[in-house]
PDB file of C-alpha atoms in Angstrom:
ATOM      1  CA  GLY A  32      -0.194  -0.014   0.041  1.00 57.00           C
ATOM      2  CA  ALA A  33       0.785   3.699  -0.020  1.00 82.00           C
ATOM      3  CA  GLY A  34       3.622   4.859   2.273  1.00 92.00           C
ATOM      4  CA  VAL A  35       3.881   8.321   4.378  1.00 95.00           C
ATOM      5  CA  SER A  36       3.806  11.026   1.766  1.00 96.00           C
ATOM      6  CA  GLN A  37       5.035  14.609   2.256  1.00 97.00           C
ATOM      7  CA  SER A  38       4.939  17.487   0.328  1.00 96.00           C
ATOM      8  CA  PRO A  39       6.250  19.703  -0.802  1.00 96.00           C
ATOM      9  CA  SER A  40       9.716  17.881  -1.307  1.00 95.00           C
ATOM     10  CA  ASN A  41      11.527  21.101  -1.141  1.00 96.00           C
ATOM     11  CA  LYS A  42      10.619  24.352  -0.182  1.00 97.00           C
ATOM     12  CA  VAL A  43      12.499  27.514  -0.483  1.00 97.00           C
ATOM     13  CA  THR A  44      11.374  30.515   1.347  1.00 97.00           C
ATOM     14  CA  GLU A  45      12.667  34.197   2.543  1.00 97.00           C
ATOM     15  CA  LYS A  46      13.532  34.904   6.203  1.00 97.00           C
ATOM     16  CA  GLY A  47      10.255  36.037   7.831  1.00 97.00           C
ATOM     17  CA  LYS A  48       7.688  34.508   5.777  1.00 97.00           C
ATOM     18  CA  ASP A  49       5.456  31.639   6.900  1.00 98.00           C
ATOM     19  CA  VAL A  50       5.692  27.933   5.507  1.00 98.00           C
ATOM     20  CA  GLU A  51       3.295  25.298   5.647  1.00 98.00           C
ATOM     21  CA  LEU A  52       4.280  21.523   5.562  1.00 98.00           C
ATOM     22  CA  ARG A  53       2.136  18.585   4.975  1.00 97.00           C
ATOM     23  CA  CYS A  54       1.994  14.887   6.009  1.00 97.00           C
ATOM     24  CA  ASP A  55      -0.119  12.304   4.749  1.00 96.00           C
ATOM     25  CA  PRO A  56       0.144   9.321   7.201  1.00 95.00           C
ATOM     26  CA  ILE A  57      -0.422   5.674   6.456  1.00 94.00           C
ATOM     27  CA  SER A  58      -3.860   5.002   6.140  1.00 92.00           C
ATOM     28  CA  GLY A  59      -5.384   3.419   9.443  1.00 90.00           C
ATOM     29  CA  HIS A  60      -2.583   4.492  11.200  1.00 92.00           C
ATOM     30  CA  THR A  61      -3.396   6.739  14.548  1.00 91.00           C
ATOM     31  CA  ALA A  62       0.196   7.900  15.624  1.00 92.00           C
ATOM     32  CA  LEU A  63       1.625  10.541  13.836  1.00 95.00           C
ATOM     33  CA  TYR A  64       5.065  12.347  14.556  1.00 95.00           C
ATOM     34  CA  TRP A  65       7.198  15.573  13.100  1.00 97.00           C
ATOM     35  CA  TYR A  66      11.017  15.778  13.357  1.00 96.00           C
ATOM     36  CA  ARG A  67      13.382  17.903  12.318  1.00 96.00           C
ATOM     37  CA  GLN A  68      16.718  16.957  11.223  1.00 92.00           C
ATOM     38  CA  SER A  69      19.120  19.477  10.537  1.00 88.00           C
ATOM     39  CA  LEU A  70      22.645  19.105   8.379  1.00 80.00           C
ATOM     40  CA  GLY A  71      24.607  16.120   9.304  1.00 72.00           C
ATOM     41  CA  GLN A  72      22.758  16.369  12.583  1.00 77.00           C
ATOM     42  CA  GLY A  73      20.412  13.268  14.041  1.00 81.00           C
ATOM     43  CA  LEU A  74      16.348  13.443  14.743  1.00 89.00           C
ATOM     44  CA  GLU A  75      14.960  16.452  16.872  1.00 91.00           C
ATOM     45  CA  PHE A  76      11.436  15.379  17.750  1.00 92.00           C
ATOM     46  CA  LEU A  77       8.877  18.006  17.467  1.00 95.00           C
ATOM     47  CA  ILE A  78       5.286  17.102  18.167  1.00 95.00           C
ATOM     48  CA  TYR A  79       3.405  13.975  18.208  1.00 92.00           C
ATOM     49  CA  PHE A  80      -0.535  13.247  17.550  1.00 93.00           C
ATOM     50  CA  GLN A  81      -2.322   9.900  18.785  1.00 89.00           C
ATOM     51  CA  GLY A  82      -5.520   9.600  18.082  1.00 85.00           C
ATOM     52  CA  ASN A  83      -8.421  12.031  19.658  1.00 83.00           C
ATOM     53  CA  SER A  84      -5.452  12.751  22.317  1.00 86.00           C
ATOM     54  CA  ALA A  85      -4.356  16.234  23.180  1.00 87.00           C
ATOM     55  CA  PRO A  86      -0.676  16.371  20.876  1.00 90.00           C
ATOM     56  CA  ASP A  87       2.477  16.360  23.008  1.00 90.00           C
ATOM     57  CA  LYS A  88       4.165  19.597  21.622  1.00 91.00           C
ATOM     58  CA  SER A  89       7.088  18.902  23.804  1.00 90.00           C
ATOM     59  CA  GLY A  90       9.348  19.442  21.278  1.00 91.00           C
ATOM     60  CA  LEU A  91       8.186  22.333  19.454  1.00 94.00           C
ATOM     61  CA  PRO A  92      11.351  24.942  19.581  1.00 94.00           C
ATOM     62  CA  SER A  93       9.107  28.024  19.719  1.00 94.00           C
ATOM     63  CA  ASP A  94       5.982  29.599  19.540  1.00 95.00           C
ATOM     64  CA  ARG A  95       6.615  30.372  15.704  1.00 97.00           C
ATOM     65  CA  PHE A  96       6.117  26.332  15.445  1.00 97.00           C
ATOM     66  CA  SER A  97       2.475  24.838  15.270  1.00 96.00           C
ATOM     67  CA  ALA A  98       0.983  22.045  13.653  1.00 96.00           C
ATOM     68  CA  GLU A  99      -2.585  20.399  13.437  1.00 94.00           C
ATOM     69  CA  ARG A 100      -4.323  17.261  12.519  1.00 94.00           C
ATOM     70  CA  THR A 101      -7.596  17.149  10.800  1.00 84.00           C
ATOM     71  CA  GLY A 102      -9.731  14.134  11.193  1.00 81.00           C
ATOM     72  CA  GLY A 103      -7.190  12.360  12.551  1.00 77.00           C
ATOM     73  CA  SER A 104      -5.417  11.943   9.258  1.00 90.00           C
ATOM     74  CA  VAL A 105      -3.303  14.739   7.245  1.00 95.00           C
ATOM     75  CA  SER A 106      -1.237  16.627   9.445  1.00 96.00           C
ATOM     76  CA  THR A 107       0.095  20.145   8.557  1.00 97.00           C
ATOM     77  CA  LEU A 108       3.324  21.940  10.375  1.00 98.00           C
ATOM     78  CA  THR A 109       3.190  25.537   9.996  1.00 98.00           C
ATOM     79  CA  ILE A 110       6.219  27.754  10.890  1.00 98.00           C
ATOM     80  CA  GLN A 111       5.724  31.309  10.906  1.00 98.00           C
ATOM     81  CA  ARG A 112       8.108  34.120  10.720  1.00 97.00           C
ATOM     82  CA  THR A 113      10.869  31.816   9.373  1.00 97.00           C
ATOM     83  CA  GLN A 114      14.510  32.261  10.544  1.00 97.00           C
ATOM     84  CA  GLN A 115      17.420  31.036   8.623  1.00 96.00           C
ATOM     85  CA  GLU A 116      18.250  28.359  11.509  1.00 95.00           C
ATOM     86  CA  ASP A 117      14.704  26.814  10.564  1.00 96.00           C
ATOM     87  CA  SER A 118      16.688  25.603   7.350  1.00 96.00           C
ATOM     88  CA  ALA A 119      16.612  21.714   7.874  1.00 96.00           C
ATOM     89  CA  VAL A 120      14.775  18.454   6.607  1.00 95.00           C
ATOM     90  CA  TYR A 121      11.706  17.828   8.039  1.00 97.00           C
ATOM     91  CA  LEU A 122      10.516  14.192   8.529  1.00 96.00           C
ATOM     92  CA  CYS A 123       6.708  13.036   9.252  1.00 96.00           C
ATOM     93  CA  ALA A 124       6.223   9.268  10.595  1.00 96.00           C
ATOM     94  CA  SER A 125       3.141   7.338  11.729  1.00 95.00           C
ATOM     95  CA  SER A 126       2.333   4.381  13.480  1.00 92.00           C
ATOM     96  CA  PRO A 127      -0.107   1.637  13.541  1.00 90.00           C
ATOM     97  CA  PRO A 128      -2.592   1.424  16.444  1.00 86.00           C
ATOM     98  CA  SER A 129      -0.599   0.037  19.558  1.00 78.00           C
ATOM     99  CA  ALA A 130       2.683  -0.737  17.755  1.00 82.00           C
ATOM    100  CA  PRO A 131       5.762   0.936  18.290  1.00 85.00           C
ATOM    101  CA  GLU A 132       7.097   0.653  14.537  1.00 89.00           C
ATOM    102  CA  GLN A 133       7.473   4.357  12.930  1.00 92.00           C
ATOM    103  CA  PHE A 134       7.036   4.432   8.999  1.00 93.00           C
ATOM    104  CA  PHE A 135       8.970   7.640   7.543  1.00 94.00           C
ATOM    105  CA  GLY A 136       7.849   9.961   4.756  1.00 95.00           C
ATOM    106  CA  PRO A 137      10.535  11.178   2.404  1.00 94.00           C
ATOM    107  CA  GLY A 138      10.763  14.766   4.274  1.00 95.00           C
ATOM    108  CA  THR A 139      10.272  18.237   3.002  1.00 96.00           C
ATOM    109  CA  ARG A 140      13.609  20.017   2.817  1.00 96.00           C
ATOM    110  CA  LEU A 141      13.238  23.311   3.768  1.00 97.00           C
ATOM    111  CA  THR A 142      15.763  26.430   3.060  1.00 97.00           C
ATOM    112  CA  VAL A 143      15.173  29.936   4.543  1.00 97.00           C
ATOM    113  CA  LEU A 144      17.248  32.445   2.138  1.00 95.00           C
TER     114      LEU A 144
ATOM    115  CA  ALA B  12      16.059  10.112  31.428  1.00 73.00           C
ATOM    116  CA  GLN B  13      16.248   7.401  28.685  1.00 80.00           C
ATOM    117  CA  SER B  14      19.340   8.106  25.997  1.00 88.00           C
ATOM    118  CA  VAL B  15      20.639   6.681  23.106  1.00 93.00           C
ATOM    119  CA  THR B  16      24.649   6.454  22.539  1.00 94.00           C
ATOM    120  CA  GLN B  17      26.210   5.723  18.564  1.00 95.00           C
ATOM    121  CA  PRO B  18      29.992   6.335  19.723  1.00 95.00           C
ATOM    122  CA  ASP B  19      30.858   6.105  16.060  1.00 94.00           C
ATOM    123  CA  ILE B  20      29.876   9.299  13.896  1.00 94.00           C
ATOM    124  CA  HIS B  21      31.575   7.896  10.979  1.00 95.00           C
ATOM    125  CA  ILE B  22      33.172   4.699   9.831  1.00 97.00           C
ATOM    126  CA  THR B  23      34.907   3.264   6.505  1.00 97.00           C
ATOM    127  CA  VAL B  24      34.933  -0.156   5.385  1.00 97.00           C
ATOM    128  CA  SER B  25      35.717  -2.169   2.230  1.00 97.00           C
ATOM    129  CA  GLU B  26      33.375  -3.807  -0.017  1.00 97.00           C
ATOM    130  CA  GLY B  27      32.873  -7.447   0.996  1.00 97.00           C
ATOM    131  CA  ALA B  28      34.377  -6.982   5.080  1.00 97.00           C
ATOM    132  CA  SER B  29      32.090  -6.936   8.073  1.00 97.00           C
ATOM    133  CA  LEU B  30      30.401  -4.372   9.370  1.00 97.00           C
ATOM    134  CA  GLU B  31      29.239  -3.675  13.179  1.00 97.00           C
ATOM    135  CA  LEU B  32      27.668  -0.445  14.102  1.00 98.00           C
ATOM    136  CA  ARG B  33      27.683   0.471  17.774  1.00 98.00           C
ATOM    137  CA  CYS B  34      24.570   1.373  19.617  1.00 97.00           C
ATOM    138  CA  ASN B  35      24.145   1.318  23.553  1.00 96.00           C
ATOM    139  CA  TYR B  36      21.080   2.680  25.112  1.00 93.00           C
ATOM    140  CA  SER B  37      19.843   4.220  28.824  1.00 90.00           C
ATOM    141  CA  TYR B  38      16.490   3.025  29.935  1.00 82.00           C
ATOM    142  CA  GLY B  39      14.893   1.462  33.355  1.00 73.00           C
ATOM    143  CA  ALA B  40      12.825  -1.712  31.452  1.00 75.00           C
ATOM    144  CA  THR B  41      13.409  -3.409  28.642  1.00 73.00           C
ATOM    145  CA  PRO B  42      12.981  -1.184  25.365  1.00 84.00           C
ATOM    146  CA  TYR B  43      11.819  -1.922  22.171  1.00 91.00           C
ATOM    147  CA  LEU B  44      14.946  -1.057  20.039  1.00 94.00           C
ATOM    148  CA  PHE B  45      14.870  -0.099  16.448  1.00 96.00           C
ATOM    149  CA  TRP B  46      17.522   0.373  13.582  1.00 97.00           C
ATOM    150  CA  TYR B  47      16.991   2.488  10.980  1.00 97.00           C
ATOM    151  CA  VAL B  48      19.065   3.331   7.697  1.00 97.00           C
ATOM    152  CA  GLN B  49      18.886   7.044   5.693  1.00 94.00           C
ATOM    153  CA  SER B  50      20.458   6.767   2.271  1.00 92.00           C
ATOM    154  CA  PRO B  51      20.894  10.653   1.174  1.00 85.00           C
ATOM    155  CA  GLY B  52      17.594  12.858   0.111  1.00 81.00           C
ATOM    156  CA  GLN B  53      15.521   9.893   1.673  1.00 85.00           C
ATOM    157  CA  GLY B  54      13.654   9.209   4.691  1.00 87.00           C
ATOM    158  CA  LEU B  55      14.500   6.580   6.908  1.00 92.00           C
ATOM    159  CA  GLN B  56      13.760   2.844   6.290  1.00 94.00           C
ATOM    160  CA  LEU B  57      13.387   0.744   9.118  1.00 94.00           C
ATOM    161  CA  LEU B  58      16.166  -2.353   9.158  1.00 97.00           C
ATOM    162  CA  LEU B  59      15.168  -4.642  12.259  1.00 96.00           C
ATOM    163  CA  LYS B  60      13.444  -4.310  15.499  1.00 95.00           C
ATOM    164  CA  TYR B  61      13.586  -6.017  18.966  1.00 93.00           C
ATOM    165  CA  PHE B  62      10.527  -6.071  21.125  1.00 90.00           C
ATOM    166  CA  SER B  63      11.221  -9.604  22.989  1.00 86.00           C
ATOM    167  CA  GLY B  64      12.200 -12.977  22.651  1.00 87.00           C
ATOM    168  CA  ASP B  65      15.345 -13.960  20.671  1.00 89.00           C
ATOM    169  CA  THR B  66      17.906 -11.884  21.421  1.00 91.00           C
ATOM    170  CA  LEU B  67      19.614 -12.123  17.700  1.00 96.00           C
ATOM    171  CA  VAL B  68      17.147 -10.474  15.478  1.00 96.00           C
ATOM    172  CA  GLN B  69      17.314 -10.554  11.527  1.00 96.00           C
ATOM    173  CA  GLY B  70      16.477  -7.372   9.097  1.00 96.00           C
ATOM    174  CA  ILE B  71      16.476  -6.481   5.722  1.00 95.00           C
ATOM    175  CA  LYS B  72      19.357  -6.186   3.610  1.00 94.00           C
ATOM    176  CA  GLY B  73      21.156  -9.190   5.328  1.00 96.00           C
ATOM    177  CA  PHE B  74      21.430  -7.123   8.388  1.00 97.00           C
ATOM    178  CA  GLU B  75      21.288  -8.158  12.012  1.00 97.00           C
ATOM    179  CA  ALA B  76      21.437  -7.160  15.599  1.00 98.00           C
ATOM    180  CA  GLU B  77      22.116  -8.445  19.015  1.00 96.00           C
ATOM    181  CA  PHE B  78      20.238  -7.213  22.084  1.00 94.00           C
ATOM    182  CA  LYS B  79      22.519  -7.840  25.169  1.00 94.00           C
ATOM    183  CA  ARG B  80      20.751  -6.571  28.160  1.00 91.00           C
ATOM    184  CA  SER B  81      24.035  -6.880  30.428  1.00 91.00           C
ATOM    185  CA  GLN B  82      25.823  -4.209  28.101  1.00 93.00           C
ATOM    186  CA  SER B  83      22.490  -2.064  27.314  1.00 93.00           C
ATOM    187  CA  SER B  84      23.753  -2.695  23.536  1.00 95.00           C
ATOM    188  CA  PHE B  85      22.093  -3.333  20.641  1.00 96.00           C
ATOM    189  CA  ASN B  86      24.631  -3.680  17.761  1.00 98.00           C
ATOM    190  CA  LEU B  87      23.819  -3.771  14.219  1.00 98.00           C
ATOM    191  CA  ARG B  88      26.274  -6.044  12.209  1.00 98.00           C
ATOM    192  CA  LYS B  89      26.707  -7.626   8.573  1.00 98.00           C
ATOM    193  CA  PRO B  90      28.927  -9.976   7.543  1.00 97.00           C
ATOM    194  CA  SER B  91      29.647  -8.527   4.125  1.00 97.00           C
ATOM    195  CA  VAL B  92      29.197  -4.890   2.904  1.00 97.00           C
ATOM    196  CA  HIS B  93      27.764  -3.852  -0.522  1.00 96.00           C
ATOM    197  CA  TRP B  94      28.673  -0.619  -1.965  1.00 95.00           C
ATOM    198  CA  SER B  95      25.078   0.155  -1.715  1.00 95.00           C
ATOM    199  CA  ASP B  96      24.904   0.079   2.166  1.00 96.00           C
ATOM    200  CA  ALA B  97      26.743   3.257   2.237  1.00 96.00           C
ATOM    201  CA  ALA B  98      24.115   5.379   3.902  1.00 96.00           C
ATOM    202  CA  GLU B  99      23.329   6.602   7.558  1.00 95.00           C
ATOM    203  CA  TYR B 100      22.314   4.577  10.404  1.00 97.00           C
ATOM    204  CA  PHE B 101      20.150   5.821  13.323  1.00 96.00           C
ATOM    205  CA  CYS B 102      19.711   3.579  16.290  1.00 96.00           C
ATOM    206  CA  ALA B 103      16.324   3.974  18.416  1.00 94.00           C
ATOM    207  CA  VAL B 104      14.853   2.912  22.016  1.00 92.00           C
ATOM    208  CA  VAL B 105      10.874   3.872  22.141  1.00 89.00           C
ATOM    209  CA  ALA B 106       9.807   4.438  25.662  1.00 82.00           C
ATOM    210  CA  THR B 107       6.523   4.019  26.823  1.00 79.00           C
ATOM    211  CA  THR B 108       4.639   6.344  28.892  1.00 74.00           C
ATOM    212  CA  SER B 109       0.602   5.404  29.535  1.00 71.00           C
ATOM    213  CA  GLY B 110       0.391   3.833  26.495  1.00 70.00           C
ATOM    214  CA  THR B 111       2.042   6.325  24.435  1.00 76.00           C
ATOM    215  CA  TYR B 112       5.198   6.036  22.653  1.00 82.00           C
ATOM    216  CA  HIS B 113       7.995   8.236  22.645  1.00 84.00           C
ATOM    217  CA  TYR B 114      11.384   7.681  20.147  1.00 89.00           C
ATOM    218  CA  ILE B 115      14.838   8.830  20.876  1.00 90.00           C
ATOM    219  CA  PHE B 116      17.196   8.327  18.233  1.00 92.00           C
ATOM    220  CA  GLY B 117      21.183   8.275  18.129  1.00 93.00           C
ATOM    221  CA  THR B 118      22.893  10.646  16.577  1.00 92.00           C
ATOM    222  CA  GLY B 119      23.462   8.412  14.111  1.00 94.00           C
ATOM    223  CA  THR B 120      26.758   6.817  12.361  1.00 96.00           C
ATOM    224  CA  ARG B 121      27.109   7.594   8.527  1.00 95.00           C
ATOM    225  CA  LEU B 122      28.884   5.020   6.485  1.00 97.00           C
ATOM    226  CA  LYS B 123      31.103   4.850   3.988  1.00 97.00           C
ATOM    227  CA  VAL B 124      32.166   1.839   1.738  1.00 97.00           C
ATOM    228  CA  LEU B 125      35.616   1.779  -0.491  1.00 96.00           C
ATOM    229  CA  ALA B 126      35.547  -0.203  -3.765  1.00 89.00           C
TER     230      ALA B 126
END
């Protein structure tokens, strides 16, 4: 079946602009995660959605970052007033119910000029 | 606090040689353990996982890993490396809290394969 998809694959924006990154999880997966991967670095947890529960936002680096998940499926990560340090690859992953395995999308490479 | 350590940032091996990538974790209970591989410009692909039972687990692409509780380790191995194995490898531990899963990733090991 279809895997996790993310769009756009690449995004170039100017400092101060807002951006929206989209994630389509695997159908039936109840958990959805966002991570940030800066150049040559590991994965930095951003936010976690599990079913209808309140999201775990503990990894969001500032109030410029927000995310929502509509209808328990598609998720959008929004970065307001982008800064150059926001340049990174943003990865989305989803997990099936009651299972800890994560399936990753290909990522969105964000470049802030 | 839970943590994952991958002591080797870079490893270079010759094609056909054996490979071992190290992973040590810190977790109070028996964790769920994973190895992922990331090729350039790609997302992460699951190589193998350990939940319980047999401590030697087999994964895709000829990889295996062994869980050693006494050493808090979950090292990844492959008997003969192929040039296509050049990539970055991430070890991860999953901590469970009230039925939710939280992933903790190591910083990764970048593998270079010499022809």
